[in-house]
Amino acid sequence: MGYHTPVLLDKCIEGLNIQPSGNYVDVTFGGGGHAAVMLEHLEDGHLFAFDQDSDAARNAFDDSRFTLIPQNFKYLKNFLSFYKATPVDGILADLGVSSHQFDSAERGFSIRFDGPLDLRMDASKGQSAADLVNTADFASLARILRMYGELKNPGKAASAIISARDVQAISTTEELKAALKSCATRGKENKYFAQVFQALRIEVNAELEALEAMLKQSLEVLKPGGRLVVMSYHSLEDRLVKNFIKSGNFEGKIEKDFFGKANLPFHRISRKPIIANEEEIAKNPRARSAKLRIAEKI
Ligand SMILES: C[S@@+](CC[C@H](N)C(=O)[O-])C[C@H]1O[C@@H](n2cnc3c(N)ncnc32)[C@H](O)[C@@H]1O
């Protein structure tokens, strides 16, 4: 298996409805799995790819039709304007973490390895997960663990973290796991730790804020008829995507004009999210929680 097996590849490509001369954006380049196939569908079009993780640059294609923008996709509009790439014909987002990030012990993304508790996709910016667990107050920790990790006992976990750090600062993945062992159901520790790591990751990378910013800007940079194709792996992400596609805002509230006509930004290509089948999930466990939504700008 390579750097990253792309999830729902055919559905994403179909959803993008690629015009051979169009301008496309992959905002989550990663291992370039989706991007490689997007590029195959282009003739004299261009593919712009964002990734905030400097490791992704190793996978950049040596192709005059390809430009890697090593930035957070929350700056989508600014960078596309800089490259005179707007308006674009399609945007793909495959949210979350790459297998490469999960498999690198030194990045702290995985509960499988002992490593520094970092969890930043862009290791040059912001606070690490260790900074967060060592400084956040009880209420913030509990909120993060409940909202982003969907823990049933976030208060207990927050207290356990605070007791542990009062003895010694938590700096590695194993130290965090040791602090939380008594909070997890016996035999289900790994699932519990995975939920905790997910929560910390979403917080330190401000993932929902970046997603909101990117979605808003997608409307400004897409051509009428341009496609927005987004794959999410967490219910909070999927809710933002679903609401935004439906209504142009994150509450999902449909706004009407003076004459009572609904002001809709997108035409939904599929009403329900597309999910992977059992065969794909068996080959690629990451596909299990993927929800794909496809929309066309009106
Ligand atoms: C699931 S992987 C994408 C995998 C890719 N589709 C492939 O086939 O190889 C997500 C990638 O998006 C990047 N990423 C996540 N959030 C980002 C953001 N806000 N800005 C830029 N890159 C981001 C991560 O660093 C990671 O490399």
Tab-separated table of C-alpha atoms and ligand atoms in Angstrom:
chain	number	residue	atom	x	y	z
A	1	MET	CA	0.000	0.000	0.000
A	2	GLY	CA	1.275	3.454	-0.875
A	3	TYR	CA	1.264	6.702	1.016
A	4	HIS	CA	-2.492	6.917	1.147
A	5	THR	CA	-5.246	4.896	-0.528
A	6	PRO	CA	-7.769	7.422	-1.813
A	7	VAL	CA	-11.283	6.992	-0.431
A	8	LEU	CA	-14.317	6.847	-2.773
A	9	LEU	CA	-12.010	7.755	-5.640
A	10	ASP	CA	-14.375	7.022	-8.546
A	11	LYS	CA	-17.311	8.791	-6.904
A	12	CYS	CA	-15.187	11.876	-6.216
A	13	ILE	CA	-13.932	12.019	-9.796
A	14	GLU	CA	-17.415	11.502	-11.185
A	15	GLY	CA	-18.708	14.185	-8.816
A	16	LEU	CA	-16.153	16.714	-10.063
A	17	ASN	CA	-17.387	16.255	-13.657
A	18	ILE	CA	-13.945	17.314	-14.901
A	19	GLN	CA	-13.704	19.586	-17.936
A	20	PRO	CA	-10.356	18.883	-19.646
A	21	SER	CA	-9.515	22.597	-19.921
A	22	GLY	CA	-10.801	23.597	-16.496
A	23	ASN	CA	-9.136	24.871	-13.356
A	24	TYR	CA	-9.464	22.517	-10.395
A	25	VAL	CA	-8.459	22.582	-6.754
A	26	ASP	CA	-7.671	19.715	-4.405
A	27	VAL	CA	-7.596	21.439	-1.018
A	28	THR	CA	-6.279	18.334	0.797
A	29	PHE	CA	-3.459	17.050	-1.400
A	30	GLY	CA	-1.912	14.574	1.109
A	31	GLY	CA	-0.447	11.654	-0.816
A	32	GLY	CA	-1.899	12.979	-4.048
A	33	GLY	CA	-4.082	9.923	-4.633
A	34	HIS	CA	-7.160	11.842	-5.737
A	35	ALA	CA	-5.068	14.580	-7.330
A	36	ALA	CA	-3.234	12.135	-9.630
A	37	VAL	CA	-6.519	10.993	-11.141
A	38	MET	CA	-7.824	14.568	-11.391
A	39	LEU	CA	-4.701	15.429	-13.363
A	40	GLU	CA	-5.218	12.430	-15.680
A	41	HIS	CA	-8.606	13.874	-16.621
A	42	LEU	CA	-7.147	17.245	-17.563
A	43	GLU	CA	-5.715	18.197	-20.944
A	44	ASP	CA	-4.680	21.861	-20.889
A	45	GLY	CA	-6.487	22.579	-17.600
A	46	HIS	CA	-4.697	23.189	-14.310
A	47	LEU	CA	-4.745	21.575	-10.890
A	48	PHE	CA	-3.964	23.613	-7.772
A	49	ALA	CA	-3.424	21.622	-4.591
A	50	PHE	CA	-3.315	22.822	-0.977
A	51	ASP	CA	-1.809	21.042	2.012
A	52	GLN	CA	-0.690	22.601	5.261
A	53	ASP	CA	1.589	19.663	6.075
A	54	SER	CA	5.074	20.241	4.682
A	55	ASP	CA	5.496	16.448	4.259
A	56	ALA	CA	2.920	16.560	1.449
A	57	ALA	CA	5.398	18.405	-0.786
A	58	ARG	CA	7.284	15.117	-1.285
A	59	ASN	CA	4.337	13.881	-3.298
A	60	ALA	CA	4.056	16.919	-5.578
A	61	PHE	CA	3.864	16.102	-9.295
A	62	ASP	CA	6.443	17.326	-11.731
A	63	ASP	CA	3.904	18.541	-14.273
A	64	SER	CA	3.406	22.013	-15.757
A	65	ARG	CA	-0.361	21.645	-15.186
A	66	PHE	CA	0.139	21.245	-11.424
A	67	THR	CA	0.810	23.799	-8.658
A	68	LEU	CA	1.231	22.872	-4.993
A	69	ILE	CA	0.241	25.595	-2.533
A	70	PRO	CA	1.686	24.563	0.859
A	71	GLN	CA	-0.896	26.426	2.919
A	72	ASN	CA	-3.981	25.992	5.025
A	73	PHE	CA	-7.064	25.829	2.809
A	74	LYS	CA	-8.685	28.517	4.943
A	75	TYR	CA	-6.747	30.877	2.647
A	76	LEU	CA	-8.304	29.334	-0.482
A	77	LYS	CA	-9.497	32.550	-2.055
A	78	ASN	CA	-6.356	34.608	-1.418
A	79	PHE	CA	-4.005	32.055	-2.901
A	80	LEU	CA	-6.198	31.269	-5.897
A	81	SER	CA	-6.421	35.004	-6.610
A	82	PHE	CA	-2.652	35.280	-6.275
A	83	TYR	CA	-2.241	32.551	-8.917
A	84	LYS	CA	-4.947	34.172	-11.086
A	85	ALA	CA	-6.779	30.856	-10.932
A	86	THR	CA	-10.304	32.090	-10.255
A	87	PRO	CA	-13.006	31.240	-11.088
A	88	VAL	CA	-12.502	27.496	-10.762
A	89	ASP	CA	-14.496	24.589	-12.185
A	90	GLY	CA	-14.294	22.297	-9.199
A	91	ILE	CA	-13.017	21.838	-5.655
A	92	LEU	CA	-12.275	18.574	-3.891
A	93	ALA	CA	-11.820	18.274	-0.111
A	94	ASP	CA	-10.904	14.980	1.566
A	95	LEU	CA	-10.854	16.154	5.168
A	96	GLY	CA	-8.938	14.917	8.155
A	97	VAL	CA	-5.653	13.120	8.426
A	98	SER	CA	-3.654	11.137	5.873
A	99	SER	CA	-2.369	7.617	6.511
A	100	HIS	CA	1.106	9.083	6.293
A	101	GLN	CA	0.339	11.375	9.238
A	102	PHE	CA	-1.162	8.454	11.182
A	103	ASP	CA	1.831	6.256	10.455
A	104	SER	CA	4.492	8.778	11.541
A	105	ALA	CA	5.149	8.120	15.245
A	106	GLU	CA	6.917	11.445	15.717
A	107	ARG	CA	3.790	13.402	14.777
A	108	GLY	CA	1.753	11.983	17.656
A	109	PHE	CA	-1.402	11.286	15.600
A	110	SER	CA	-1.659	7.624	16.400
A	111	ILE	CA	-2.483	5.789	19.588
A	112	ARG	CA	-0.424	2.872	18.240
A	113	PHE	CA	2.968	4.472	18.825
A	114	ASP	CA	4.686	6.275	21.621
A	115	GLY	CA	5.685	9.703	20.401
A	116	PRO	CA	5.529	13.373	21.276
A	117	LEU	CA	1.940	14.481	21.831
A	118	ASP	CA	1.885	16.927	18.939
A	119	LEU	CA	-1.025	16.284	16.521
A	120	ARG	CA	-0.504	19.408	14.451
A	121	MET	CA	-0.818	19.030	10.684
A	122	ASP	CA	1.313	22.138	10.284
A	123	ALA	CA	3.976	21.517	12.900
A	124	SER	CA	5.291	25.082	12.487
A	125	LYS	CA	2.159	26.823	13.795
A	126	GLY	CA	0.036	27.055	16.902
A	127	GLN	CA	-0.076	24.976	20.038
A	128	SER	CA	0.602	21.236	20.139
A	129	ALA	CA	-1.752	18.769	21.813
A	130	ALA	CA	0.724	18.586	24.715
A	131	ASP	CA	0.466	22.369	25.190
A	132	LEU	CA	-3.295	22.036	25.135
A	133	VAL	CA	-3.609	19.216	27.684
A	134	ASN	CA	-1.103	20.859	30.004
A	135	THR	CA	-2.693	24.306	30.034
A	136	ALA	CA	-6.419	24.154	29.240
A	137	ASP	CA	-8.809	24.536	32.155
A	138	PHE	CA	-11.274	21.849	33.200
A	139	ALA	CA	-14.246	23.339	31.360
A	140	SER	CA	-12.379	23.713	28.054
A	141	LEU	CA	-10.955	20.197	28.212
A	142	ALA	CA	-14.347	18.716	29.004
A	143	ARG	CA	-16.003	20.686	26.192
A	144	ILE	CA	-13.396	19.638	23.615
A	145	LEU	CA	-13.605	15.980	24.650
A	146	ARG	CA	-17.389	15.984	24.550
A	147	MET	CA	-17.884	17.908	21.325
A	148	TYR	CA	-15.058	16.610	19.175
A	149	GLY	CA	-14.485	13.217	20.763
A	150	GLU	CA	-18.091	12.444	21.668
A	151	LEU	CA	-16.905	11.002	25.000
A	152	LYS	CA	-19.639	9.865	27.362
A	153	ASN	CA	-17.608	10.936	30.420
A	154	PRO	CA	-15.742	14.094	29.356
A	155	GLY	CA	-15.655	15.494	32.894
A	156	LYS	CA	-14.010	12.383	34.268
A	157	ALA	CA	-11.416	12.455	31.469
A	158	ALA	CA	-10.721	16.169	31.997
A	159	SER	CA	-10.196	15.567	35.736
A	160	ALA	CA	-7.877	12.631	35.041
A	161	ILE	CA	-5.770	14.785	32.704
A	162	ILE	CA	-5.548	17.564	35.295
A	163	SER	CA	-4.563	15.152	38.104
A	164	ALA	CA	-1.853	13.616	35.931
A	165	ARG	CA	-0.387	16.934	34.804
A	166	ASP	CA	-0.341	18.192	38.404
A	167	VAL	CA	2.197	15.433	39.088
A	168	GLN	CA	4.131	15.779	35.852
A	169	ALA	CA	3.492	17.524	32.528
A	170	ILE	CA	2.055	15.198	29.870
A	171	SER	CA	4.336	15.177	26.866
A	172	THR	CA	3.922	11.874	25.037
A	173	THR	CA	1.077	9.823	23.591
A	174	GLU	CA	1.758	7.023	26.104
A	175	GLU	CA	1.641	9.435	29.043
A	176	LEU	CA	-1.746	10.690	27.922
A	177	LYS	CA	-3.039	7.156	27.496
A	178	ALA	CA	-1.757	6.193	30.953
A	179	ALA	CA	-3.532	9.206	32.462
A	180	LEU	CA	-6.825	8.192	30.856
A	181	LYS	CA	-6.710	4.419	31.238
A	182	SER	CA	-9.051	4.362	34.214
A	183	CYS	CA	-11.676	6.415	32.319
A	184	ALA	CA	-12.105	3.888	29.515
A	185	THR	CA	-14.232	0.755	29.623
A	186	ARG	CA	-11.950	-2.231	30.100
A	187	GLY	CA	-11.250	-3.909	26.778
A	188	LYS	CA	-12.394	-0.792	24.855
A	189	GLU	CA	-9.434	1.410	25.713
A	190	ASN	CA	-8.265	1.840	22.124
A	191	LYS	CA	-11.602	3.135	20.932
A	192	TYR	CA	-11.653	5.568	23.845
A	193	PHE	CA	-8.112	6.792	23.183
A	194	ALA	CA	-8.917	7.209	19.488
A	195	GLN	CA	-11.864	9.453	20.423
A	196	VAL	CA	-9.629	11.517	22.718
A	197	PHE	CA	-6.927	11.900	20.066
A	198	GLN	CA	-9.514	12.881	17.492
A	199	ALA	CA	-10.847	15.559	19.826
A	200	LEU	CA	-7.413	17.029	20.494
A	201	ARG	CA	-6.552	16.929	16.794
A	202	ILE	CA	-9.711	18.790	15.772
A	203	GLU	CA	-8.987	21.441	18.422
A	204	VAL	CA	-5.266	22.022	17.828
A	205	ASN	CA	-5.756	22.219	14.072
A	206	ALA	CA	-8.917	24.343	14.388
A	207	GLU	CA	-10.383	21.983	11.807
A	208	LEU	CA	-13.975	23.165	11.929
A	209	GLU	CA	-13.020	26.832	11.625
A	210	ALA	CA	-10.844	26.058	8.596
A	211	LEU	CA	-13.658	24.041	7.023
A	212	GLU	CA	-16.161	26.863	7.525
A	213	ALA	CA	-13.780	29.397	6.009
A	214	MET	CA	-13.066	27.176	3.014
A	215	LEU	CA	-16.735	26.413	2.371
A	216	LYS	CA	-17.669	30.111	2.443
A	217	GLN	CA	-14.879	30.944	0.024
A	218	SER	CA	-15.799	28.055	-2.266
A	219	LEU	CA	-18.914	29.984	-3.249
A	220	GLU	CA	-16.803	32.993	-4.156
A	221	VAL	CA	-14.254	31.112	-6.238
A	222	LEU	CA	-16.424	28.538	-8.043
A	223	LYS	CA	-17.910	29.268	-11.473
A	224	PRO	CA	-21.657	28.882	-11.853
A	225	GLY	CA	-21.974	25.184	-12.675
A	226	GLY	CA	-18.720	24.454	-10.821
A	227	ARG	CA	-18.624	21.453	-8.516
A	228	LEU	CA	-17.944	21.210	-4.801
A	229	VAL	CA	-17.030	17.687	-3.661
A	230	VAL	CA	-16.393	17.183	0.057
A	231	MET	CA	-15.620	14.058	2.044
A	232	SER	CA	-15.856	14.243	5.810
A	233	TYR	CA	-15.118	11.749	8.553
A	234	HIS	CA	-16.789	13.308	11.573
A	235	SER	CA	-20.448	14.135	12.174
A	236	LEU	CA	-19.724	17.772	13.043
A	237	GLU	CA	-17.880	18.237	9.751
A	238	ASP	CA	-20.594	16.519	7.787
A	239	ARG	CA	-23.243	18.698	9.394
A	240	LEU	CA	-21.408	21.869	8.344
A	241	VAL	CA	-21.022	20.579	4.791
A	242	LYS	CA	-24.615	19.399	4.552
A	243	ASN	CA	-26.054	22.662	5.870
A	244	PHE	CA	-23.810	24.822	3.750
A	245	ILE	CA	-24.690	22.980	0.555
A	246	LYS	CA	-28.373	23.142	1.391
A	247	SER	CA	-28.580	26.787	2.398
A	248	GLY	CA	-25.272	28.647	2.057
A	249	ASN	CA	-24.981	28.958	5.854
A	250	PHE	CA	-23.977	26.605	8.640
A	251	GLU	CA	-27.330	26.555	10.371
A	252	GLY	CA	-29.065	25.151	7.296
A	253	LYS	CA	-31.571	28.012	7.316
A	254	ILE	CA	-32.914	28.715	3.848
A	255	GLU	CA	-33.085	32.450	3.199
A	256	LYS	CA	-35.822	33.880	1.025
A	257	ASP	CA	-35.770	37.095	-0.956
A	258	PHE	CA	-38.364	39.874	-0.816
A	259	PHE	CA	-40.671	37.872	-3.101
A	260	GLY	CA	-40.387	34.732	-0.992
A	261	LYS	CA	-38.103	32.980	-3.468
A	262	ALA	CA	-35.488	30.771	-1.843
A	263	ASN	CA	-31.982	32.035	-2.369
A	264	LEU	CA	-30.124	28.769	-2.930
A	265	PRO	CA	-26.385	28.710	-3.602
A	266	PHE	CA	-26.060	25.116	-4.753
A	267	HIS	CA	-27.899	22.416	-6.554
A	268	ARG	CA	-27.410	19.135	-4.667
A	269	ILE	CA	-26.164	16.354	-6.914
A	270	SER	CA	-27.040	13.755	-4.292
A	271	ARG	CA	-29.420	14.377	-1.432
A	272	LYS	CA	-27.991	11.686	0.793
A	273	PRO	CA	-24.275	11.421	1.490
A	274	ILE	CA	-22.440	8.789	-0.530
A	275	ILE	CA	-20.697	6.160	1.606
A	276	ALA	CA	-18.211	3.399	0.848
A	277	ASN	CA	-19.378	-0.175	0.292
A	278	GLU	CA	-18.235	-3.130	2.399
A	279	GLU	CA	-15.668	-4.156	-0.182
A	280	GLU	CA	-13.913	-0.775	-0.058
A	281	ILE	CA	-14.108	-0.657	3.749
A	282	ALA	CA	-12.509	-4.111	3.961
A	283	LYS	CA	-9.596	-2.902	1.834
A	284	ASN	CA	-9.304	0.547	3.385
A	285	PRO	CA	-10.613	0.940	6.958
A	286	ARG	CA	-10.373	4.738	6.684
A	287	ALA	CA	-13.325	4.601	4.264
A	288	ARG	CA	-15.640	3.366	7.026
A	289	SER	CA	-16.695	6.763	8.330
A	290	ALA	CA	-16.424	8.703	5.059
A	291	LYS	CA	-19.419	10.748	3.921
A	292	LEU	CA	-19.219	12.290	0.493
A	293	ARG	CA	-21.386	15.222	-0.583
A	294	ILE	CA	-21.488	16.702	-4.062
A	295	ALA	CA	-22.992	20.022	-5.122
A	296	GLU	CA	-23.071	22.284	-8.155
A	297	LYS	CA	-22.961	26.032	-7.783
A	298	ILE	CA	-26.055	27.677	-9.199
B	1	LIG	C1	-7.244	12.634	4.149
B	1	LIG	S1	-5.778	13.410	3.673
B	1	LIG	C2	-5.962	13.609	1.935
B	1	LIG	C3	-5.520	12.445	1.139
B	1	LIG	C4	-5.554	12.642	-0.353
B	1	LIG	N1	-6.905	12.821	-0.823
B	1	LIG	C5	-4.907	11.454	-1.056
B	1	LIG	O1	-5.589	10.792	-1.855
B	1	LIG	O2	-3.725	11.210	-0.855
B	1	LIG	C6	-6.003	15.034	4.252
B	1	LIG	C7	-4.837	15.956	3.981
B	1	LIG	O3	-5.343	17.281	4.086
B	1	LIG	C8	-4.460	18.067	4.818
B	1	LIG	N2	-5.268	19.073	5.492
B	1	LIG	C9	-6.230	18.886	6.424
B	1	LIG	N3	-6.758	20.052	6.804
B	1	LIG	C10	-6.140	21.016	6.074
B	1	LIG	C11	-6.252	22.437	5.996
B	1	LIG	N4	-7.092	23.124	6.779
B	1	LIG	N5	-5.477	23.085	5.113
B	1	LIG	C12	-4.604	22.416	4.322
B	1	LIG	N6	-4.434	21.091	4.355
B	1	LIG	C13	-5.197	20.392	5.220
B	1	LIG	C14	-3.757	17.128	5.762
B	1	LIG	O4	-2.472	17.650	6.084
B	1	LIG	C15	-3.694	15.827	4.958
B	1	LIG	O5	-2.480	15.701	4.270
